[in-house]
Amino acid sequence: MRHEGKTEARLERIRGAVSPRRHNARTIAALTSNPGCGRRAVLDAAGVDKDGLAGRVGYPAGFGQSPFAIVRGNVFEKQVKADGCTELLRLLRDQLGLDLGPASYRDLGASGEVAAGGAPGEGGLDARHAASVAALTEAARDAAADPAAPGAVFDHPLLRLDVAGQEVSLEPDLVAVQPGGVCHIVEIKSFPVIDGQADGEKVAAAAIQAAVYVLALRRLLGRAEAVAYEVVLVCPKDFSNTPIATKVDVRRQLLILEHQLARLTRIDSLLDALPDDLRLDLAVDDAGVPVLDAAALTGALGKLAARYAPGCLSTCELAFFCRHESAGRTATLGVGVREELGGVETVADALGLAHGTRAPDDDQAEAAARLRTTARVYAEVLASLPARSRPGPTPREGGP
Ligand code: SF4
């Protein structure tokens, strides 16, 4: 992640002594699924370990792959990439009709640090990014100039994408350059395809992450048509380690991503609005005692404006904390309710407006009329039911 010096220093102060967590395609996808959340934006920009933070404030997330799944995924990836991606080239040709001929293979990880989720060695990453830019630009240009030339496969490329004013480093598994010059993002995943079907949620997550890579590569090459909108997912077939390749169309994800990236507030603007002494340091001292206790971390989190929505439960490690914090607020009921009840912040206010025990402000008049109508219709339907078929106490009778 690259920032201007002043912003970088500020983010380091927030994070404290621990090593930063690196933004990646998954965190960008999650960030763009809730672009109004300043809390997540600041934590991700500072590289704070949200999973660790959630645990420290008493709301562990339980996110992440099991160690067993990680090891299995690494073995599978190694198998697909073995011998200069021989197996992958066969899959592309035989299963997808994507013939790269006697393609060249280059491991761009050899140009610098191959990141593994720890501290970013920016020197190594810079070298790897520079090598990736040069190699991919040249390969796409040469392949376009001579459609008869064989294709190329690049392992461990490092791309960059501007996210809210920061350059974020991204690591697709592979980029395949087809004769003629079209590039394909190839992602190797460990979730299985069983009887031709994969887990829909996992495919959707892989698609939005791959769309992040497509966008970054398009911006690098300066031409949208130079990168295919169909990404290649390689997964284990059935219950074996036999790989199977499928194409996934990410045009819809690209549209959403570009729209949401444009809506993100710049990180320096978010930082300007925060107290200078804000700290979310998860370090422990020599005796193993946390530098900041749970109360201090909770207090600091409270200074970062959040925008909780039910979708956070599947995308953000802090979801249980934020859900608890925003209990009783209408926004916790979802985007639809938030939009319908614009200006009505709490469930208690909504009930008061619905039952006429609270007078609406000017900007609540429309929502109040809707709530009163809903309450009246609900009461009428309820009254028409036989007593034993009626549901339990209404919120008005039993409290929210
Ligand atoms: S869980 Fe909290 S921090 Fe994460 S995106 Fe939702 S509101 Fe933001």
mmCIF file of C-alpha atoms and ligand atoms in Angstrom:
data_model
loop_
_atom_site.group_PDB
_atom_site.id
_atom_site.type_symbol
_atom_site.label_atom_id
_atom_site.label_comp_id
_atom_site.label_asym_id
_atom_site.label_seq_id
_atom_site.Cartn_x
_atom_site.Cartn_y
_atom_site.Cartn_z
ATOM 1 C CA MET A 1 0.000 0.000 0.000
ATOM 2 C CA ARG A 2 1.560 3.348 -0.958
ATOM 3 C CA HIS A 3 0.674 6.727 0.533
ATOM 4 C CA GLU A 4 2.018 10.229 0.668
ATOM 5 C CA GLY A 5 4.537 10.681 3.527
ATOM 6 C CA LYS A 6 2.262 12.643 5.886
ATOM 7 C CA THR A 7 -0.659 10.265 5.423
ATOM 8 C CA GLU A 8 1.628 7.248 5.800
ATOM 9 C CA ALA A 9 3.043 8.608 9.076
ATOM 10 C CA ARG A 10 -0.451 9.230 10.427
ATOM 11 C CA LEU A 11 -1.624 5.735 9.504
ATOM 12 C CA GLU A 12 1.473 4.248 11.157
ATOM 13 C CA ARG A 13 0.701 6.154 14.361
ATOM 14 C CA ILE A 14 -2.827 4.737 14.385
ATOM 15 C CA ARG A 15 -1.557 1.185 13.808
ATOM 16 C CA GLY A 16 1.275 1.485 16.321
ATOM 17 C CA ALA A 17 4.159 -0.935 16.624
ATOM 18 C CA VAL A 18 2.666 -3.993 14.917
ATOM 19 C CA SER A 19 3.311 -4.911 11.287
ATOM 20 C CA PRO A 20 0.643 -3.768 8.850
ATOM 21 C CA ARG A 21 -1.858 -6.083 7.213
ATOM 22 C CA ARG A 22 -1.825 -5.578 3.507
ATOM 23 C CA HIS A 23 -4.870 -4.526 1.482
ATOM 24 C CA ASN A 24 -5.708 -7.167 -1.117
ATOM 25 C CA ALA A 25 -8.390 -7.941 -3.671
ATOM 26 C CA ARG A 26 -10.644 -9.397 -0.966
ATOM 27 C CA THR A 27 -10.407 -6.315 1.261
ATOM 28 C CA ILE A 28 -10.988 -4.008 -1.719
ATOM 29 C CA ALA A 29 -14.046 -6.037 -2.720
ATOM 30 C CA ALA A 30 -15.341 -5.837 0.865
ATOM 31 C CA LEU A 31 -14.587 -2.112 1.105
ATOM 32 C CA THR A 32 -16.509 -1.395 -2.065
ATOM 33 C CA SER A 33 -19.460 -3.433 -0.792
ATOM 34 C CA ASN A 34 -19.884 -0.791 1.943
ATOM 35 C CA PRO A 35 -18.254 2.363 0.540
ATOM 36 C CA GLY A 36 -19.832 4.626 3.178
ATOM 37 C CA CYS A 37 -17.991 2.983 6.069
ATOM 38 C CA GLY A 38 -15.171 5.261 7.193
ATOM 39 C CA ARG A 39 -14.212 2.855 9.991
ATOM 40 C CA ARG A 40 -13.305 0.058 7.640
ATOM 41 C CA ALA A 41 -11.618 2.471 5.221
ATOM 42 C CA VAL A 42 -9.288 3.830 7.932
ATOM 43 C CA LEU A 43 -8.539 0.411 9.460
ATOM 44 C CA ASP A 44 -7.707 -1.114 6.078
ATOM 45 C CA ALA A 45 -5.627 1.882 5.026
ATOM 46 C CA ALA A 46 -3.672 1.728 8.298
ATOM 47 C CA GLY A 47 -3.208 -2.021 7.893
ATOM 48 C CA VAL A 48 -4.805 -2.772 11.287
ATOM 49 C CA ASP A 49 -5.463 -6.475 11.854
ATOM 50 C CA LYS A 50 -9.291 -6.303 12.024
ATOM 51 C CA ASP A 51 -9.582 -9.944 12.992
ATOM 52 C CA GLY A 52 -7.220 -9.448 15.943
ATOM 53 C CA LEU A 53 -8.941 -6.182 16.866
ATOM 54 C CA ALA A 54 -12.386 -7.831 16.873
ATOM 55 C CA GLY A 55 -11.067 -10.472 19.258
ATOM 56 C CA ARG A 56 -9.456 -7.902 21.542
ATOM 57 C CA VAL A 57 -12.687 -5.902 21.929
ATOM 58 C CA GLY A 58 -14.681 -9.047 22.677
ATOM 59 C CA TYR A 59 -16.368 -9.729 19.332
ATOM 60 C CA PRO A 60 -14.243 -12.363 17.527
ATOM 61 C CA ALA A 61 -15.216 -12.856 13.920
ATOM 62 C CA GLY A 62 -14.326 -16.450 13.153
ATOM 63 C CA PHE A 63 -13.348 -15.441 9.615
ATOM 64 C CA GLY A 64 -10.639 -17.075 7.563
ATOM 65 C CA GLN A 65 -9.633 -20.438 6.161
ATOM 66 C CA SER A 66 -8.607 -23.356 8.329
ATOM 67 C CA PRO A 67 -4.851 -24.139 8.295
ATOM 68 C CA PHE A 68 -5.731 -27.456 6.646
ATOM 69 C CA ALA A 69 -7.556 -25.688 3.785
ATOM 70 C CA ILE A 70 -4.622 -23.277 3.331
ATOM 71 C CA VAL A 71 -2.110 -26.137 3.056
ATOM 72 C CA ARG A 72 -4.381 -28.040 0.654
ATOM 73 C CA GLY A 73 -4.828 -24.885 -1.450
ATOM 74 C CA ASN A 74 -1.073 -24.311 -1.625
ATOM 75 C CA VAL A 75 -0.451 -27.900 -2.736
ATOM 76 C CA PHE A 76 -3.115 -27.606 -5.416
ATOM 77 C CA GLU A 77 -1.723 -24.292 -6.681
ATOM 78 C CA LYS A 78 1.781 -25.758 -6.871
ATOM 79 C CA GLN A 79 0.435 -28.691 -8.868
ATOM 80 C CA VAL A 80 -1.333 -26.444 -11.417
ATOM 81 C CA LYS A 81 1.738 -24.239 -11.808
ATOM 82 C CA ALA A 82 4.299 -27.081 -11.992
ATOM 83 C CA ASP A 83 6.772 -27.266 -14.892
ATOM 84 C CA GLY A 84 6.159 -23.747 -16.112
ATOM 85 C CA CYS A 85 2.343 -24.105 -15.897
ATOM 86 C CA THR A 86 2.241 -27.124 -18.258
ATOM 87 C CA GLU A 87 -0.975 -28.405 -16.672
ATOM 88 C CA LEU A 88 -2.584 -24.998 -16.777
ATOM 89 C CA LEU A 89 -1.757 -24.522 -20.469
ATOM 90 C CA ARG A 90 -3.329 -27.917 -21.214
ATOM 91 C CA LEU A 91 -6.494 -26.952 -19.281
ATOM 92 C CA LEU A 92 -6.794 -23.627 -21.076
ATOM 93 C CA ARG A 93 -6.438 -25.318 -24.451
ATOM 94 C CA ASP A 94 -8.517 -28.479 -23.900
ATOM 95 C CA GLN A 95 -11.243 -27.179 -21.616
ATOM 96 C CA LEU A 96 -11.609 -23.537 -22.653
ATOM 97 C CA GLY A 97 -10.313 -23.503 -26.253
ATOM 98 C CA LEU A 98 -7.694 -20.954 -25.252
ATOM 99 C CA ASP A 99 -4.596 -22.134 -27.106
ATOM 100 C CA LEU A 100 -1.461 -20.227 -26.096
ATOM 101 C CA GLY A 101 0.819 -22.473 -28.220
ATOM 102 C CA PRO A 102 4.318 -23.148 -26.845
ATOM 103 C CA ALA A 103 3.846 -20.287 -24.391
ATOM 104 C CA SER A 104 6.719 -18.772 -22.477
ATOM 105 C CA TYR A 105 6.624 -18.798 -18.671
ATOM 106 C CA ARG A 106 8.085 -16.176 -16.358
ATOM 107 C CA ASP A 107 7.944 -15.996 -12.574
ATOM 108 C CA LEU A 108 7.770 -12.312 -11.701
ATOM 109 C CA GLY A 109 8.095 -13.217 -8.028
ATOM 110 C CA ALA A 110 11.780 -13.633 -8.790
ATOM 111 C CA SER A 111 11.892 -9.861 -9.403
ATOM 112 C CA GLY A 112 11.431 -9.064 -5.725
ATOM 113 C CA GLU A 113 9.661 -10.173 -2.611
ATOM 114 C CA VAL A 114 6.888 -12.727 -2.993
ATOM 115 C CA ALA A 115 4.464 -11.459 -0.420
ATOM 116 C CA ALA A 116 2.930 -13.826 2.049
ATOM 117 C CA GLY A 117 0.643 -11.545 3.982
ATOM 118 C CA GLY A 118 3.261 -10.176 6.384
ATOM 119 C CA ALA A 119 5.010 -6.820 6.434
ATOM 120 C CA PRO A 120 5.308 -5.282 3.011
ATOM 121 C CA GLY A 121 8.909 -4.927 1.948
ATOM 122 C CA GLU A 122 8.226 -1.942 -0.290
ATOM 123 C CA GLY A 123 11.642 -2.123 -1.950
ATOM 124 C CA GLY A 124 11.005 -5.680 -3.107
ATOM 125 C CA LEU A 125 7.446 -4.863 -4.059
ATOM 126 C CA ASP A 126 8.562 -1.831 -6.068
ATOM 127 C CA ALA A 127 11.019 -3.973 -8.027
ATOM 128 C CA ARG A 128 8.386 -6.627 -8.627
ATOM 129 C CA HIS A 129 5.818 -4.058 -9.692
ATOM 130 C CA ALA A 130 8.270 -2.409 -12.086
ATOM 131 C CA ALA A 131 9.160 -5.808 -13.582
ATOM 132 C CA SER A 132 5.462 -6.689 -13.888
ATOM 133 C CA VAL A 133 4.598 -3.421 -15.642
ATOM 134 C CA ALA A 134 7.471 -3.825 -18.110
ATOM 135 C CA ALA A 135 6.832 -7.513 -18.819
ATOM 136 C CA LEU A 136 3.049 -7.334 -19.163
ATOM 137 C CA THR A 137 3.124 -4.183 -21.285
ATOM 138 C CA GLU A 138 5.708 -5.646 -23.623
ATOM 139 C CA ALA A 139 3.986 -9.051 -23.876
ATOM 140 C CA ALA A 140 0.559 -7.547 -24.634
ATOM 141 C CA ARG A 141 2.069 -5.179 -27.213
ATOM 142 C CA ASP A 142 4.168 -7.860 -28.939
ATOM 143 C CA ALA A 143 1.306 -10.372 -28.992
ATOM 144 C CA ALA A 144 -1.008 -7.763 -30.540
ATOM 145 C CA ALA A 145 1.605 -6.925 -33.193
ATOM 146 C CA ASP A 146 2.178 -10.572 -34.179
ATOM 147 C CA PRO A 147 -0.947 -12.747 -33.716
ATOM 148 C CA ALA A 148 1.010 -15.817 -34.887
ATOM 149 C CA ALA A 149 3.469 -15.567 -31.983
ATOM 150 C CA PRO A 150 2.965 -17.934 -29.025
ATOM 151 C CA GLY A 151 1.377 -16.654 -25.839
ATOM 152 C CA ALA A 152 2.944 -16.111 -22.431
ATOM 153 C CA VAL A 153 2.155 -16.882 -18.811
ATOM 154 C CA PHE A 154 3.264 -14.636 -15.949
ATOM 155 C CA ASP A 155 3.390 -16.055 -12.444
ATOM 156 C CA HIS A 156 3.224 -13.832 -9.315
ATOM 157 C CA PRO A 157 2.667 -10.540 -11.165
ATOM 158 C CA LEU A 158 2.232 -7.504 -8.938
ATOM 159 C CA LEU A 159 -0.338 -4.915 -10.010
ATOM 160 C CA ARG A 160 -1.383 -1.676 -8.348
ATOM 161 C CA LEU A 161 -4.727 0.060 -8.068
ATOM 162 C CA ASP A 162 -5.663 3.456 -6.695
ATOM 163 C CA VAL A 163 -8.112 3.000 -3.826
ATOM 164 C CA ALA A 164 -9.330 6.221 -2.192
ATOM 165 C CA GLY A 165 -6.086 7.969 -3.062
ATOM 166 C CA GLN A 166 -3.760 5.115 -2.078
ATOM 167 C CA GLU A 167 -1.889 2.773 -4.343
ATOM 168 C CA VAL A 168 -2.710 -0.758 -3.259
ATOM 169 C CA SER A 169 -0.552 -3.715 -4.322
ATOM 170 C CA LEU A 170 -2.412 -6.684 -5.768
ATOM 171 C CA GLU A 171 -1.281 -10.203 -6.520
ATOM 172 C CA PRO A 172 -3.301 -12.228 -9.016
ATOM 173 C CA ASP A 173 -2.206 -15.853 -9.293
ATOM 174 C CA LEU A 174 -1.362 -15.676 -12.990
ATOM 175 C CA VAL A 175 -1.804 -13.566 -16.103
ATOM 176 C CA ALA A 176 -2.011 -15.438 -19.412
ATOM 177 C CA VAL A 177 -1.376 -13.471 -22.602
ATOM 178 C CA GLN A 178 -3.153 -14.978 -25.590
ATOM 179 C CA PRO A 179 -1.756 -14.806 -29.149
ATOM 180 C CA GLY A 180 -3.298 -11.616 -30.520
ATOM 181 C CA GLY A 181 -2.669 -9.723 -27.285
ATOM 182 C CA VAL A 182 -5.678 -10.317 -25.001
ATOM 183 C CA CYS A 183 -4.702 -10.932 -21.361
ATOM 184 C CA HIS A 184 -6.583 -13.268 -19.023
ATOM 185 C CA ILE A 185 -6.615 -13.230 -15.240
ATOM 186 C CA VAL A 186 -6.246 -16.789 -13.938
ATOM 187 C CA GLU A 187 -7.140 -17.576 -10.334
ATOM 188 C CA ILE A 188 -6.416 -20.930 -8.701
ATOM 189 C CA LYS A 189 -8.950 -21.712 -5.977
ATOM 190 C CA SER A 190 -9.136 -24.582 -3.525
ATOM 191 C CA PHE A 191 -12.946 -24.879 -3.348
ATOM 192 C CA PRO A 192 -14.160 -27.871 -5.354
ATOM 193 C CA VAL A 193 -16.404 -28.093 -8.394
ATOM 194 C CA ILE A 194 -18.671 -31.078 -7.688
ATOM 195 C CA ASP A 195 -20.764 -32.479 -10.541
ATOM 196 C CA GLY A 196 -20.103 -29.273 -12.476
ATOM 197 C CA GLN A 197 -21.305 -27.015 -9.615
ATOM 198 C CA ALA A 198 -19.273 -24.943 -7.175
ATOM 199 C CA ASP A 199 -20.444 -23.157 -4.032
ATOM 200 C CA GLY A 200 -22.238 -20.034 -5.322
ATOM 201 C CA GLU A 201 -20.983 -17.772 -2.536
ATOM 202 C CA LYS A 202 -17.390 -18.819 -3.119
ATOM 203 C CA VAL A 203 -17.677 -18.284 -6.870
ATOM 204 C CA ALA A 204 -19.228 -14.840 -6.260
ATOM 205 C CA ALA A 205 -16.373 -13.877 -3.909
ATOM 206 C CA ALA A 206 -13.785 -15.166 -6.405
ATOM 207 C CA ALA A 207 -15.483 -13.237 -9.221
ATOM 208 C CA ILE A 208 -15.406 -9.864 -7.455
ATOM 209 C CA GLN A 209 -11.795 -10.380 -6.403
ATOM 210 C CA ALA A 210 -10.823 -11.353 -9.955
ATOM 211 C CA ALA A 211 -12.668 -8.248 -11.191
ATOM 212 C CA VAL A 212 -10.326 -6.162 -9.003
ATOM 213 C CA TYR A 213 -7.372 -7.700 -10.872
ATOM 214 C CA VAL A 214 -9.017 -7.155 -14.267
ATOM 215 C CA LEU A 215 -9.543 -3.496 -13.449
ATOM 216 C CA ALA A 216 -5.960 -3.046 -12.206
ATOM 217 C CA LEU A 217 -4.536 -4.714 -15.324
ATOM 218 C CA ARG A 218 -6.771 -2.691 -17.643
ATOM 219 C CA ARG A 219 -5.543 0.494 -16.016
ATOM 220 C CA LEU A 220 -1.954 -0.677 -16.278
ATOM 221 C CA LEU A 221 -2.274 -1.447 -19.998
ATOM 222 C CA GLY A 222 -4.434 1.615 -20.668
ATOM 223 C CA ARG A 223 -6.939 -0.300 -22.799
ATOM 224 C CA ALA A 224 -10.033 -2.080 -21.477
ATOM 225 C CA GLU A 225 -10.137 -4.416 -24.468
ATOM 226 C CA ALA A 226 -6.612 -5.673 -23.695
ATOM 227 C CA VAL A 227 -7.949 -7.686 -20.723
ATOM 228 C CA ALA A 228 -10.728 -10.256 -21.103
ATOM 229 C CA TYR A 229 -13.871 -9.708 -19.026
ATOM 230 C CA GLU A 230 -14.046 -13.456 -18.557
ATOM 231 C CA VAL A 231 -11.657 -14.622 -15.864
ATOM 232 C CA VAL A 232 -10.423 -18.187 -15.566
ATOM 233 C CA LEU A 233 -11.021 -20.061 -12.307
ATOM 234 C CA VAL A 234 -9.100 -23.287 -11.786
ATOM 235 C CA CYS A 235 -10.542 -25.507 -9.034
ATOM 236 C CA PRO A 236 -10.242 -29.129 -7.900
ATOM 237 C CA LYS A 237 -12.760 -31.377 -9.630
ATOM 238 C CA ASP A 238 -15.176 -33.417 -7.474
ATOM 239 C CA PHE A 239 -13.298 -34.841 -4.474
ATOM 240 C CA SER A 240 -9.944 -35.210 -6.224
ATOM 241 C CA ASN A 241 -6.965 -32.967 -6.922
ATOM 242 C CA THR A 242 -7.704 -33.053 -10.659
ATOM 243 C CA PRO A 243 -7.979 -29.440 -11.831
ATOM 244 C CA ILE A 244 -10.892 -28.108 -13.842
ATOM 245 C CA ALA A 245 -10.952 -24.668 -15.520
ATOM 246 C CA THR A 246 -14.036 -22.503 -16.004
ATOM 247 C CA LYS A 247 -14.600 -19.016 -17.348
ATOM 248 C CA VAL A 248 -16.567 -16.526 -15.258
ATOM 249 C CA ASP A 249 -17.958 -13.330 -16.768
ATOM 250 C CA VAL A 250 -17.142 -10.419 -14.412
ATOM 251 C CA ARG A 251 -18.654 -7.522 -16.409
ATOM 252 C CA ARG A 252 -21.299 -6.864 -13.738
ATOM 253 C CA GLN A 253 -18.682 -6.954 -10.958
ATOM 254 C CA LEU A 254 -16.492 -4.526 -12.925
ATOM 255 C CA LEU A 255 -19.351 -2.037 -13.248
ATOM 256 C CA ILE A 256 -20.093 -2.219 -9.514
ATOM 257 C CA LEU A 257 -16.429 -1.978 -8.602
ATOM 258 C CA GLU A 258 -15.728 1.094 -10.728
ATOM 259 C CA HIS A 259 -18.868 2.788 -9.432
ATOM 260 C CA GLN A 260 -18.048 2.058 -5.787
ATOM 261 C CA LEU A 261 -14.358 2.965 -6.075
ATOM 262 C CA ALA A 262 -15.409 6.358 -7.398
ATOM 263 C CA ARG A 263 -17.616 6.836 -4.309
ATOM 264 C CA LEU A 264 -14.920 6.148 -1.721
ATOM 265 C CA THR A 265 -13.876 9.150 0.325
ATOM 266 C CA ARG A 266 -10.180 9.936 0.071
ATOM 267 C CA ILE A 267 -8.290 8.547 3.033
ATOM 268 C CA ASP A 268 -6.593 11.854 3.869
ATOM 269 C CA SER A 269 -10.033 13.516 4.180
ATOM 270 C CA LEU A 270 -11.125 10.800 6.596
ATOM 271 C CA LEU A 271 -7.936 11.213 8.636
ATOM 272 C CA ASP A 272 -8.376 14.996 8.843
ATOM 273 C CA ALA A 273 -11.640 14.484 10.723
ATOM 274 C CA LEU A 274 -10.090 12.216 13.378
ATOM 275 C CA PRO A 275 -8.464 13.162 16.695
ATOM 276 C CA ASP A 276 -4.698 13.311 16.448
ATOM 277 C CA ASP A 277 -4.180 10.894 19.344
ATOM 278 C CA LEU A 278 -6.278 8.081 17.859
ATOM 279 C CA ARG A 279 -4.480 4.755 18.443
ATOM 280 C CA LEU A 280 -5.452 1.178 17.607
ATOM 281 C CA ASP A 281 -2.170 -0.426 18.563
ATOM 282 C CA LEU A 282 -2.539 -4.190 19.032
ATOM 283 C CA ALA A 283 1.046 -4.661 20.255
ATOM 284 C CA VAL A 284 1.920 -6.312 23.558
ATOM 285 C CA ASP A 285 4.849 -5.333 25.772
ATOM 286 C CA ASP A 286 7.767 -7.567 26.797
ATOM 287 C CA ALA A 287 5.648 -9.098 29.562
ATOM 288 C CA GLY A 288 2.916 -9.975 27.051
ATOM 289 C CA VAL A 289 0.561 -7.248 28.332
ATOM 290 C CA PRO A 290 -1.368 -5.349 25.637
ATOM 291 C CA VAL A 291 -0.209 -1.775 25.137
ATOM 292 C CA LEU A 292 -3.887 -0.779 24.881
ATOM 293 C CA ASP A 293 -6.598 -2.589 26.807
ATOM 294 C CA ALA A 294 -10.033 -3.522 25.465
ATOM 295 C CA ALA A 295 -11.675 -0.357 26.809
ATOM 296 C CA ALA A 296 -9.108 1.888 25.102
ATOM 297 C CA LEU A 297 -9.472 0.029 21.804
ATOM 298 C CA THR A 298 -13.283 0.151 22.029
ATOM 299 C CA GLY A 299 -13.125 3.883 22.723
ATOM 300 C CA ALA A 300 -10.850 4.437 19.724
ATOM 301 C CA LEU A 301 -13.101 2.380 17.464
ATOM 302 C CA GLY A 302 -16.025 4.518 18.565
ATOM 303 C CA LYS A 303 -14.276 7.556 17.060
ATOM 304 C CA LEU A 304 -14.344 5.971 13.610
ATOM 305 C CA ALA A 305 -17.743 6.448 12.001
ATOM 306 C CA ALA A 306 -19.193 3.120 10.903
ATOM 307 C CA ARG A 307 -22.093 2.273 8.652
ATOM 308 C CA TYR A 308 -23.233 -1.151 9.698
ATOM 309 C CA ALA A 309 -25.503 -3.163 7.404
ATOM 310 C CA PRO A 310 -26.399 -6.859 7.523
ATOM 311 C CA GLY A 311 -24.069 -7.496 4.558
ATOM 312 C CA CYS A 312 -21.136 -6.724 6.882
ATOM 313 C CA LEU A 313 -21.638 -10.142 8.483
ATOM 314 C CA SER A 314 -20.231 -11.865 5.405
ATOM 315 C CA THR A 315 -17.538 -9.337 4.493
ATOM 316 C CA CYS A 316 -16.012 -7.683 7.566
ATOM 317 C CA GLU A 317 -14.237 -9.052 10.615
ATOM 318 C CA LEU A 318 -15.719 -6.313 12.819
ATOM 319 C CA ALA A 319 -19.319 -7.164 11.984
ATOM 320 C CA PHE A 320 -20.318 -8.500 15.428
ATOM 321 C CA PHE A 321 -18.837 -5.466 17.148
ATOM 322 C CA CYS A 322 -20.534 -3.017 14.783
ATOM 323 C CA ARG A 323 -23.847 -4.862 14.931
ATOM 324 C CA HIS A 324 -23.842 -4.705 18.720
ATOM 325 C CA GLU A 325 -22.850 -1.042 18.652
ATOM 326 C CA SER A 326 -25.662 -0.106 16.271
ATOM 327 C CA ALA A 327 -28.414 -2.174 17.947
ATOM 328 C CA GLY A 328 -31.710 -0.324 17.906
ATOM 329 C CA ARG A 329 -30.812 1.704 14.823
ATOM 330 C CA THR A 330 -32.886 1.328 11.680
ATOM 331 C CA ALA A 331 -29.771 0.957 9.514
ATOM 332 C CA THR A 332 -29.061 -2.439 11.072
ATOM 333 C CA LEU A 333 -32.194 -3.741 9.339
ATOM 334 C CA GLY A 334 -30.604 -3.387 5.907
ATOM 335 C CA VAL A 335 -30.127 -1.017 3.007
ATOM 336 C CA GLY A 336 -33.814 -1.247 1.984
ATOM 337 C CA VAL A 337 -35.038 -0.145 5.420
ATOM 338 C CA ARG A 338 -32.367 2.566 5.618
ATOM 339 C CA GLU A 339 -33.589 4.015 2.329
ATOM 340 C CA GLU A 340 -37.304 3.683 3.151
ATOM 341 C CA LEU A 341 -36.827 5.310 6.552
ATOM 342 C CA GLY A 342 -34.459 8.098 5.549
ATOM 343 C CA GLY A 343 -34.122 10.523 8.473
ATOM 344 C CA VAL A 344 -35.557 8.063 11.045
ATOM 345 C CA GLU A 345 -32.479 6.850 12.863
ATOM 346 C CA THR A 346 -33.755 4.494 15.550
ATOM 347 C CA VAL A 347 -36.292 1.692 15.783
ATOM 348 C CA ALA A 348 -37.845 3.443 18.805
ATOM 349 C CA ASP A 349 -38.387 6.607 16.701
ATOM 350 C CA ALA A 350 -39.892 4.513 13.887
ATOM 351 C CA LEU A 351 -42.362 2.903 16.313
ATOM 352 C CA GLY A 352 -43.233 6.272 17.828
ATOM 353 C CA LEU A 353 -43.930 7.740 14.383
ATOM 354 C CA ALA A 354 -45.920 4.655 13.320
ATOM 355 C CA HIS A 355 -48.196 4.820 16.346
ATOM 356 C CA GLY A 356 -48.494 8.604 16.456
ATOM 357 C CA THR A 357 -46.777 8.982 19.836
ATOM 358 C CA ARG A 358 -44.018 11.048 18.303
ATOM 359 C CA ALA A 359 -44.357 14.024 15.942
ATOM 360 C CA PRO A 360 -42.189 13.875 12.806
ATOM 361 C CA ASP A 361 -39.586 16.511 11.886
ATOM 362 C CA ASP A 362 -39.931 18.094 8.451
ATOM 363 C CA ASP A 363 -37.482 15.635 6.890
ATOM 364 C CA GLN A 364 -39.265 12.663 8.490
ATOM 365 C CA ALA A 365 -42.763 13.533 7.223
ATOM 366 C CA GLU A 366 -42.676 11.183 4.232
ATOM 367 C CA ALA A 367 -41.299 8.230 6.196
ATOM 368 C CA ALA A 368 -43.767 8.927 9.034
ATOM 369 C CA ALA A 369 -46.747 8.817 6.643
ATOM 370 C CA ARG A 370 -45.497 5.504 5.286
ATOM 371 C CA LEU A 371 -45.023 4.104 8.784
ATOM 372 C CA ARG A 372 -48.519 5.196 9.902
ATOM 373 C CA THR A 373 -50.072 3.542 6.827
ATOM 374 C CA THR A 374 -48.128 0.346 7.478
ATOM 375 C CA ALA A 375 -49.160 0.312 11.138
ATOM 376 C CA ARG A 376 -52.824 0.893 10.240
ATOM 377 C CA VAL A 377 -52.872 -1.872 7.593
ATOM 378 C CA TYR A 378 -51.065 -4.221 9.971
ATOM 379 C CA ALA A 379 -53.587 -3.512 12.749
ATOM 380 C CA GLU A 380 -56.531 -4.037 10.356
ATOM 381 C CA VAL A 381 -55.173 -7.360 9.112
ATOM 382 C CA LEU A 382 -54.505 -8.430 12.678
ATOM 383 C CA ALA A 383 -58.021 -7.522 13.782
ATOM 384 C CA SER A 384 -59.523 -9.601 10.958
ATOM 385 C CA LEU A 385 -57.742 -12.762 12.129
ATOM 386 C CA PRO A 386 -59.242 -15.194 14.644
ATOM 387 C CA ALA A 387 -57.670 -14.536 18.040
ATOM 388 C CA ARG A 388 -55.721 -17.803 18.144
ATOM 389 C CA SER A 389 -54.091 -17.128 14.709
ATOM 390 C CA ARG A 390 -52.718 -13.746 15.722
ATOM 391 C CA PRO A 391 -48.968 -13.397 16.154
ATOM 392 C CA GLY A 392 -47.434 -12.587 19.563
ATOM 393 C CA PRO A 393 -47.207 -9.090 21.016
ATOM 394 C CA THR A 394 -46.525 -6.328 18.508
ATOM 395 C CA PRO A 395 -43.451 -4.202 19.113
ATOM 396 C CA ARG A 396 -45.748 -1.510 20.542
ATOM 397 C CA GLU A 397 -47.192 -3.906 23.075
ATOM 398 C CA GLY A 398 -44.070 -5.799 23.912
ATOM 399 C CA GLY A 399 -41.399 -3.157 23.339
ATOM 400 C CA PRO A 400 -38.901 -3.044 20.414
HETATM 401 S S1 SF4 B 1 -18.586 -4.331 10.066
HETATM 402 FE FE1 SF4 B 1 -18.289 -2.281 10.831
HETATM 403 S S2 SF4 B 1 -16.257 -1.654 10.110
HETATM 404 FE FE2 SF4 B 1 -16.857 -3.425 8.923
HETATM 405 S S3 SF4 B 1 -17.785 -2.542 7.065
HETATM 406 FE FE3 SF4 B 1 -19.457 -2.974 8.524
HETATM 407 S S4 SF4 B 1 -19.746 -1.082 9.627
HETATM 408 FE FE4 SF4 B 1 -17.764 -0.950 8.621
#
